[in-house]
Coordinates of C-alpha atoms and ligand atoms in Angstrom, one line a residue:
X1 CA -7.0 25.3 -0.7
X2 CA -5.5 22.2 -2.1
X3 CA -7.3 19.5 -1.9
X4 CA -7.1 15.9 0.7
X5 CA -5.5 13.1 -0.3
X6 CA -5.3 10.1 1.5
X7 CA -3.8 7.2 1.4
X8 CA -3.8 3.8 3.8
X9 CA -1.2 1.6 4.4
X10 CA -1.9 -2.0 5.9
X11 CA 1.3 -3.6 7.6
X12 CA 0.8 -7.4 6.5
X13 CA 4.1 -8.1 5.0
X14 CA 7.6 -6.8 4.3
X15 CA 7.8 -4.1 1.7
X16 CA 9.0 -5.2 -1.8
X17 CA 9.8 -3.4 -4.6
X18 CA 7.0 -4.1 -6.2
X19 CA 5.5 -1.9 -3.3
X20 CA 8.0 0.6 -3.8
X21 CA 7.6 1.3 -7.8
X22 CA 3.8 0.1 -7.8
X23 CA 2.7 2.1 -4.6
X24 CA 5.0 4.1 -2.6
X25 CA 6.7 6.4 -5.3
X26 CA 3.5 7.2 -6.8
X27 CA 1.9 8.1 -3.6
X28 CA 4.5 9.9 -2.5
X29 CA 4.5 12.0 -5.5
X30 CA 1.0 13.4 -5.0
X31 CA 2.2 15.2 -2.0
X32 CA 3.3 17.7 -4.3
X33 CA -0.1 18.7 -5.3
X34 CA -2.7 17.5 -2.7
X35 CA -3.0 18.0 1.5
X36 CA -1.5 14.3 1.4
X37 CA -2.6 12.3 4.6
X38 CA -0.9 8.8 5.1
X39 CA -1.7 6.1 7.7
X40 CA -0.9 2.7 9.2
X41 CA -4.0 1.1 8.8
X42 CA -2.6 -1.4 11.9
X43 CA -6.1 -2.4 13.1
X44 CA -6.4 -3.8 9.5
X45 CA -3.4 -5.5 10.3
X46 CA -4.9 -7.5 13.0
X47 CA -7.5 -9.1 11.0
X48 CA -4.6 -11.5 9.7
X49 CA -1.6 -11.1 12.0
X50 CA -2.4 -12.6 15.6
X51 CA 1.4 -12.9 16.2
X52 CA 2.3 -9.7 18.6
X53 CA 5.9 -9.8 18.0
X54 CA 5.2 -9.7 14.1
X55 CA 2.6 -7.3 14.1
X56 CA 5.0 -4.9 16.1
X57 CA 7.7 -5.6 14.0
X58 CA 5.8 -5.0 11.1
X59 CA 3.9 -1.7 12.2
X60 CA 7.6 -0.5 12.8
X61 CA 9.0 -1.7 9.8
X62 CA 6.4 -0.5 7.1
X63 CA 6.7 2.9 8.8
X64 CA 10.0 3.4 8.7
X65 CA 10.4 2.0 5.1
X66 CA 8.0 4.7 4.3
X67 CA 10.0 7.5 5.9
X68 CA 13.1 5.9 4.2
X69 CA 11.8 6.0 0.9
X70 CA 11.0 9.9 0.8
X71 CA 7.5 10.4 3.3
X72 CA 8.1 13.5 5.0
X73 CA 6.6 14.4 7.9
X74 CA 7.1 17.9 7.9
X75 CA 5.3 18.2 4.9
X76 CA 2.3 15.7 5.3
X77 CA 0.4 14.0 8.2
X78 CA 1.6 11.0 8.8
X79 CA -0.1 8.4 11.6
X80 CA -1.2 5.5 12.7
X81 CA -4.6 4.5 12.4
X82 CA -4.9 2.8 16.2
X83 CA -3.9 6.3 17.4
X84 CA -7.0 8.2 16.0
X85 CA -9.4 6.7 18.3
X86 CA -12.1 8.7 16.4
X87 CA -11.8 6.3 14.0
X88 CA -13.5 3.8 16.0
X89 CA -16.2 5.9 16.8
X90 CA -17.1 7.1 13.3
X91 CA -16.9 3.4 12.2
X92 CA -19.9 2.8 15.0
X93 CA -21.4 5.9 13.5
X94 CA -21.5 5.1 9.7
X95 CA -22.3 1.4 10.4
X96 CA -25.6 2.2 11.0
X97 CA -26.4 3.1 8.1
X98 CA -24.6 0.2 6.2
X99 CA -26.8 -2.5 4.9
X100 CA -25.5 -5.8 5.3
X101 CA -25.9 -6.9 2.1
X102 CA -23.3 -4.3 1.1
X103 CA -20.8 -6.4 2.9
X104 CA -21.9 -9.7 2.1
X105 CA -20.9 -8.0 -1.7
X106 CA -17.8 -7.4 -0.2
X107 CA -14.5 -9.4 -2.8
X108 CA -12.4 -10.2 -0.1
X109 CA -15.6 -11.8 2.2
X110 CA -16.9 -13.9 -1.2
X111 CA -13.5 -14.6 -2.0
X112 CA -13.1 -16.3 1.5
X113 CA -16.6 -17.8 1.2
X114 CA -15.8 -19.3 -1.5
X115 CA -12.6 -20.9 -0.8
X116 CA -14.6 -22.3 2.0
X117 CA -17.0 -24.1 -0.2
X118 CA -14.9 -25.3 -2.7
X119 CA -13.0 -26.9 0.0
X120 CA -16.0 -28.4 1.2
X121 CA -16.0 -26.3 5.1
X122 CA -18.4 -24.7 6.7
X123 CA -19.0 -20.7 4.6
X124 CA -18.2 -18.9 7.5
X125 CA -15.1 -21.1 8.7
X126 CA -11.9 -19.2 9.6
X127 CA -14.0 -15.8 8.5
X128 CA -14.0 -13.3 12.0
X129 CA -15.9 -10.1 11.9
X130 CA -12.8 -7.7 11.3
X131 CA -12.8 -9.2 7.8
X132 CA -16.6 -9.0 7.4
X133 CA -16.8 -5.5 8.1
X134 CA -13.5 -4.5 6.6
X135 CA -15.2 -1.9 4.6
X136 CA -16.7 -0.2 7.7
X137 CA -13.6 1.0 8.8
X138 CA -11.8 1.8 5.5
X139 CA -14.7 3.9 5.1
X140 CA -14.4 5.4 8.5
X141 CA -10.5 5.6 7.8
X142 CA -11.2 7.4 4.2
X143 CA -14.3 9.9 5.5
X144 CA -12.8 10.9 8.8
X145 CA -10.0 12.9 7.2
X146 CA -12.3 14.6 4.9
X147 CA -10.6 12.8 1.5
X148 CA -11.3 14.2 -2.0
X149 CA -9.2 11.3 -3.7
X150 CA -8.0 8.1 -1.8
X151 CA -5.0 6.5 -5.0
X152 CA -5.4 2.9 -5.1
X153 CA -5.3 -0.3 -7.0
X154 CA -7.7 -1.9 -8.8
X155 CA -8.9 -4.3 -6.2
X156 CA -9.6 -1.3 -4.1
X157 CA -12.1 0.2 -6.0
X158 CA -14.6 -1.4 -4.6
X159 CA -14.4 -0.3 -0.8
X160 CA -13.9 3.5 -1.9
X161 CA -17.3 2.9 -4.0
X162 CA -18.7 1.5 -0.2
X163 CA -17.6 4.5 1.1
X164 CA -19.5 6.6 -1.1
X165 CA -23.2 4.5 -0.7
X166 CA -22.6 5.0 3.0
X167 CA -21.5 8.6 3.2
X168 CA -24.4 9.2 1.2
X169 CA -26.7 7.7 3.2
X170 CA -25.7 9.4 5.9
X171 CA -25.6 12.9 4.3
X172 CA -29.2 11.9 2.4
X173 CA -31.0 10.9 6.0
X174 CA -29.6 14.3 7.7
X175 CA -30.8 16.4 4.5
X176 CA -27.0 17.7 5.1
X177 CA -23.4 16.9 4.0
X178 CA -22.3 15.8 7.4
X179 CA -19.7 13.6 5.3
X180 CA -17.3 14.3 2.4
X181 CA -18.1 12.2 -0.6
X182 CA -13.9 10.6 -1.4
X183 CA -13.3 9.5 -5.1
X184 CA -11.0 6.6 -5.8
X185 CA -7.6 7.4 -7.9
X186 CA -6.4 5.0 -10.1
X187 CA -3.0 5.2 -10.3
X188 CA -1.2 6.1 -13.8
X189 CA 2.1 5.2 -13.2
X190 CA 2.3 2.8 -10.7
X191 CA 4.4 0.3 -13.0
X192 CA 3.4 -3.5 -12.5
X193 CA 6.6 -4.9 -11.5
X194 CA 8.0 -8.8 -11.9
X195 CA 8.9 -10.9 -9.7
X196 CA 11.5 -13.7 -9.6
X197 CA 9.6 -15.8 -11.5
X198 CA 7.8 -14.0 -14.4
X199 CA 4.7 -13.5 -12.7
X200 CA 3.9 -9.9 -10.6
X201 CA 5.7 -9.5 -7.5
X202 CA 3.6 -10.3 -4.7
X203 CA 3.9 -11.5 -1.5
X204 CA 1.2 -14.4 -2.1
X205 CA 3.6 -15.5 -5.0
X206 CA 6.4 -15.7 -3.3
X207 CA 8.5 -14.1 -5.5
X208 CA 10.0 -11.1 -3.9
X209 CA 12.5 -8.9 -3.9
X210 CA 12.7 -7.3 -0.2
X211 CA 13.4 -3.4 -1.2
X212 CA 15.6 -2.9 2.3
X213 CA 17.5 -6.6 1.4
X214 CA 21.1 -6.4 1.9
X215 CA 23.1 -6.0 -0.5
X216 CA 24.4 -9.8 -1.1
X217 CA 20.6 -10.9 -0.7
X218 CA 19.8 -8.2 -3.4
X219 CA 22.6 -10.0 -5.4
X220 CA 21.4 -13.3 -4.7
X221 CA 18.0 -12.6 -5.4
X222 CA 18.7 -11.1 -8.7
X223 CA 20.9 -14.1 -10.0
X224 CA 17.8 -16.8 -9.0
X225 CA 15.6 -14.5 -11.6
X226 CA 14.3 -17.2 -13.9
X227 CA 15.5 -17.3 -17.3
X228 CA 14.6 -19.7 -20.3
X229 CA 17.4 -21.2 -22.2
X230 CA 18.2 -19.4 -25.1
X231 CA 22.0 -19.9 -26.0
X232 CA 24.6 -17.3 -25.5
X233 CA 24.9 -15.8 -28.9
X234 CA 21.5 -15.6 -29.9
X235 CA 20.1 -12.3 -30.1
X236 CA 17.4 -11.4 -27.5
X237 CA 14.3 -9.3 -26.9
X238 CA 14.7 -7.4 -24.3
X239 CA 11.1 -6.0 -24.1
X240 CA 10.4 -10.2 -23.2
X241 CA 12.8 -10.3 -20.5
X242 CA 11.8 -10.0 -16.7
X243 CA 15.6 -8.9 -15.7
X244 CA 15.5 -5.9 -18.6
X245 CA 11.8 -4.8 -17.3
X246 CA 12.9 -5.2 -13.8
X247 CA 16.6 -3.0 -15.1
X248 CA 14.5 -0.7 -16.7
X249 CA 12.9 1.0 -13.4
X250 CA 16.5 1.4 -11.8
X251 CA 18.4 2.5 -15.0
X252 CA 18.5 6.1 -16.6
X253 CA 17.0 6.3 -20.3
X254 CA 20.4 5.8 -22.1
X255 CA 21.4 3.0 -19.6
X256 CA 18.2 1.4 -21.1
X257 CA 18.8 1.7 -24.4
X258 CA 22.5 0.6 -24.5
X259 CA 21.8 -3.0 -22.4
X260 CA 18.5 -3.1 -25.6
X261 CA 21.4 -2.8 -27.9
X262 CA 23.0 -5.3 -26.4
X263 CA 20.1 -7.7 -25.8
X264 CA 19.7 -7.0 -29.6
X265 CA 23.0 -7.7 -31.1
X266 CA 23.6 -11.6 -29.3
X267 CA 26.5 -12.4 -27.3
X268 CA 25.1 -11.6 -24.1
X269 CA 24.0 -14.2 -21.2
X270 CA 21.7 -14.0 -18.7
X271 CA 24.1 -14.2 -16.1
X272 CA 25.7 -10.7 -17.9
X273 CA 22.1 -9.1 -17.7
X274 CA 21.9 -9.9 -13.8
X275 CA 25.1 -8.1 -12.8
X276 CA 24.0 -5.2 -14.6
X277 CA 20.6 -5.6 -13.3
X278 CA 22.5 -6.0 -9.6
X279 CA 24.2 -2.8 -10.2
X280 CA 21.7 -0.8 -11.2
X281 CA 19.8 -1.1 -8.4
X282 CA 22.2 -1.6 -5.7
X283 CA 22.7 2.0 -6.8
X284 CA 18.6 2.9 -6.3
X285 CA 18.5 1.1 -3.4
X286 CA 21.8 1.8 -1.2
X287 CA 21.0 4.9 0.4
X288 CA 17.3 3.9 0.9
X289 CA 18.4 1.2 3.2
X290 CA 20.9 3.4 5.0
X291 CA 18.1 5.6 5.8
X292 CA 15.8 2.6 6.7
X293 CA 18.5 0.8 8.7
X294 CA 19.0 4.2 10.7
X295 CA 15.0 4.8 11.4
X296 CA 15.1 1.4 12.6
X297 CA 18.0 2.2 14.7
X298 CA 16.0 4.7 16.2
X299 CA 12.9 3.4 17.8
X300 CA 11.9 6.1 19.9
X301 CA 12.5 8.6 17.1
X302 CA 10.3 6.3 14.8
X303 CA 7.9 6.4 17.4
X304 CA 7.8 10.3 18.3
X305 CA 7.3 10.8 14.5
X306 CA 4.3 8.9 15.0
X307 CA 2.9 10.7 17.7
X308 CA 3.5 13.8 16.3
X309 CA 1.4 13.1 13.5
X310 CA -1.0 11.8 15.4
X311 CA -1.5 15.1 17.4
X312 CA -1.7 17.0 13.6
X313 CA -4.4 14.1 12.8
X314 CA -6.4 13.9 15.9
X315 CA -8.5 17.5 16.0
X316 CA -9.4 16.6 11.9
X317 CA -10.9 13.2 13.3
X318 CA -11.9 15.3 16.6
X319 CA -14.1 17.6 14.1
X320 CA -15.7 14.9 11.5
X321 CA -17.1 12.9 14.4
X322 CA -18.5 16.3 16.4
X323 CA -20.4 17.1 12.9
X324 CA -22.0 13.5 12.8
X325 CA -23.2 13.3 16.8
X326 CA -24.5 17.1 16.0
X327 CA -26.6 15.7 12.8
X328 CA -27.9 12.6 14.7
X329 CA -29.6 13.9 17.8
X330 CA -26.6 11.9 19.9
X331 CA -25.8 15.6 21.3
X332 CA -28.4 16.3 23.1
Ligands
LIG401 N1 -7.6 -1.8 2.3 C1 -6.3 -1.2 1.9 C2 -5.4 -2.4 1.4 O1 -5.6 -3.5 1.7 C3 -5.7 -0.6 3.1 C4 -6.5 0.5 3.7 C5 -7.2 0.5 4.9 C6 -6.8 1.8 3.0 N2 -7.8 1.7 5.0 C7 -7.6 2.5 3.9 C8 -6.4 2.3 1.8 C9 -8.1 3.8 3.6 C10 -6.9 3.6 1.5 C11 -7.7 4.3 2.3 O2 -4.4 -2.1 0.9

């Protein structure tokens, strides 16, 4: 039996390719070794998107772009998390046993509260309770499906940690494991990617490349990379260079080490080291927007993909939440 992995996805923004080398690939990849489960965490999605056109268009977007860039469905589950209505339930369940000064702990609730106060408003002021008790239901997202290892960044080790205090409180109050314990998995090789201008590539920055651009955006994208303004002939480092580390995740290993050479050896502008740049991953990135632009084509496909996965995910969720009303008395 291999073991669960699962990984959520929340639709907030269009994916980058900071998304793509930083996220996707590597979770993709462990659906070679693990029961790999994937979802649209949309209700997350609600917490900041109010807009219903957007949030549509981004629940179909994000799904598609991760069908386009290799999720099979065949092999994996894939869903959506407002189709798993046992989600909801288990959330109710397990909040029970959450103390609330868990989620006052919570980084994304102190960051807010303190953004608040340092611009003088009221601590609770544009705070709702979706954000609040954000970590309910990513714990009720991760335990539901039974998940040895959730891969995730950094910031978020902290929620699979909340998942852990309140599986085991659950398991330690029914003197049972009602609930699989889920470890966070840091990622090895998700690559931290640069944006436009030096700094990572994040939405909040502003400093994106779209991965599904087309391909004169791409172009135009690439040549507004910032640059300093080191003369033509001088010799460069490419190691310092945002358009040589951004090159170096589209281009094979001897592709790498001939633009170094030439980096190296002066004579070479930036505006040289864009094109190639512009090449390179035109290449990548061409026949992952044909498939994206044909998903998207295809909304009733997109959507019957969905639901099929659903149905695989549904009797998992169906089973997790029977073993927690059996443990609490809730069937009678
Ligand atoms: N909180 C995650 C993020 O912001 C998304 C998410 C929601 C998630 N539920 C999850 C990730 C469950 C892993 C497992 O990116």
């Amino acid at each position: 039996m291999k073991k669960i992995s699962l990984t959520g996805i929340k639709p907030t923004g269009e994916l980058h390719i900071g998304n793509y080398f930083g996220a996707i690939r590597p979770a993709l990849e462990l659906a070679s070794s693990y029961d790999a489960r994937y979802f649209i965490a949309d209700y997350h999605a609600l917490n900041t998107i109010k807009n219903p056109k957007e949030l549509s268009s981004l629940i179909r977007g994000v799904a598609a772009g991760w069908l386009a860039a290799g999720l099979d469905p065949e092999k994996v589950i894939f869903y959506r998390q407002s189709s798993i209505p046992e989600t909801f339930e288990l959330s109710t369940q397990i909040a029970a046993f959450t103390p609330k000064g868990l989620m006052n702990r919570a980084h994304a609730y102190k960051a807010a509260v303190r953004e608040n106060s340092e611009k003088g408003n009221d601590p609770d002021a544009g705070i709702n309770m979706g954000l609040y008790t954000y970590p309910v239901l990513m714990a009720a997202d991760i335990i539901l499906f039974d998940s040895d290892v959730v891969p995730v960044g950094s910031d978020q080790v902290q929620h699979i940690e909340m998942a852990q205090d309140i599986a085991q409180a659950v398991n330690y109050n029914y003197k049972q494991e009602v609930l699989k314990i889920p470890q966070a998995m840091i990622q090895q090789n998700a690559a931290v990617v640069p944006g436009l201008d030096g700094r990572k590539m994040s939405k909040s920055y502003g400093n994106t490349i779209p991965l599904f651009s087309p391909e004169k955006q791409l172009r135009k994208l690439i040549m507004r990379i910032v640059t300093n303004s080191q003369p033509l002939e001088e010799p460069k480092d490419p190691e310092q260079s945002q358009i040589y580390l951004l090159y170096k995740l589209f281009a094979t290993a001897e592709e790498q080490a001939s633009l170094a050479a030439r980096y190296r050896a002066g004579g070479m502008g930036w505006g040289e080291a864009k094109e190639e740049l512009f090449r390179a991953a035109n290449r990548e990135l061409s026949p992952l927007r044909e498939r994206y632009e044909a998903i998207m084509a295809d909304p009733a496909g997109l959507d019957r993909i969905l639901a099929e996965g659903a149905a695989k995910a549904r009797p998992i969720a169906a089973a997790t939440v029977k073993r927690f009303r059996k443990a609490s008395g809730i069937d009678l």
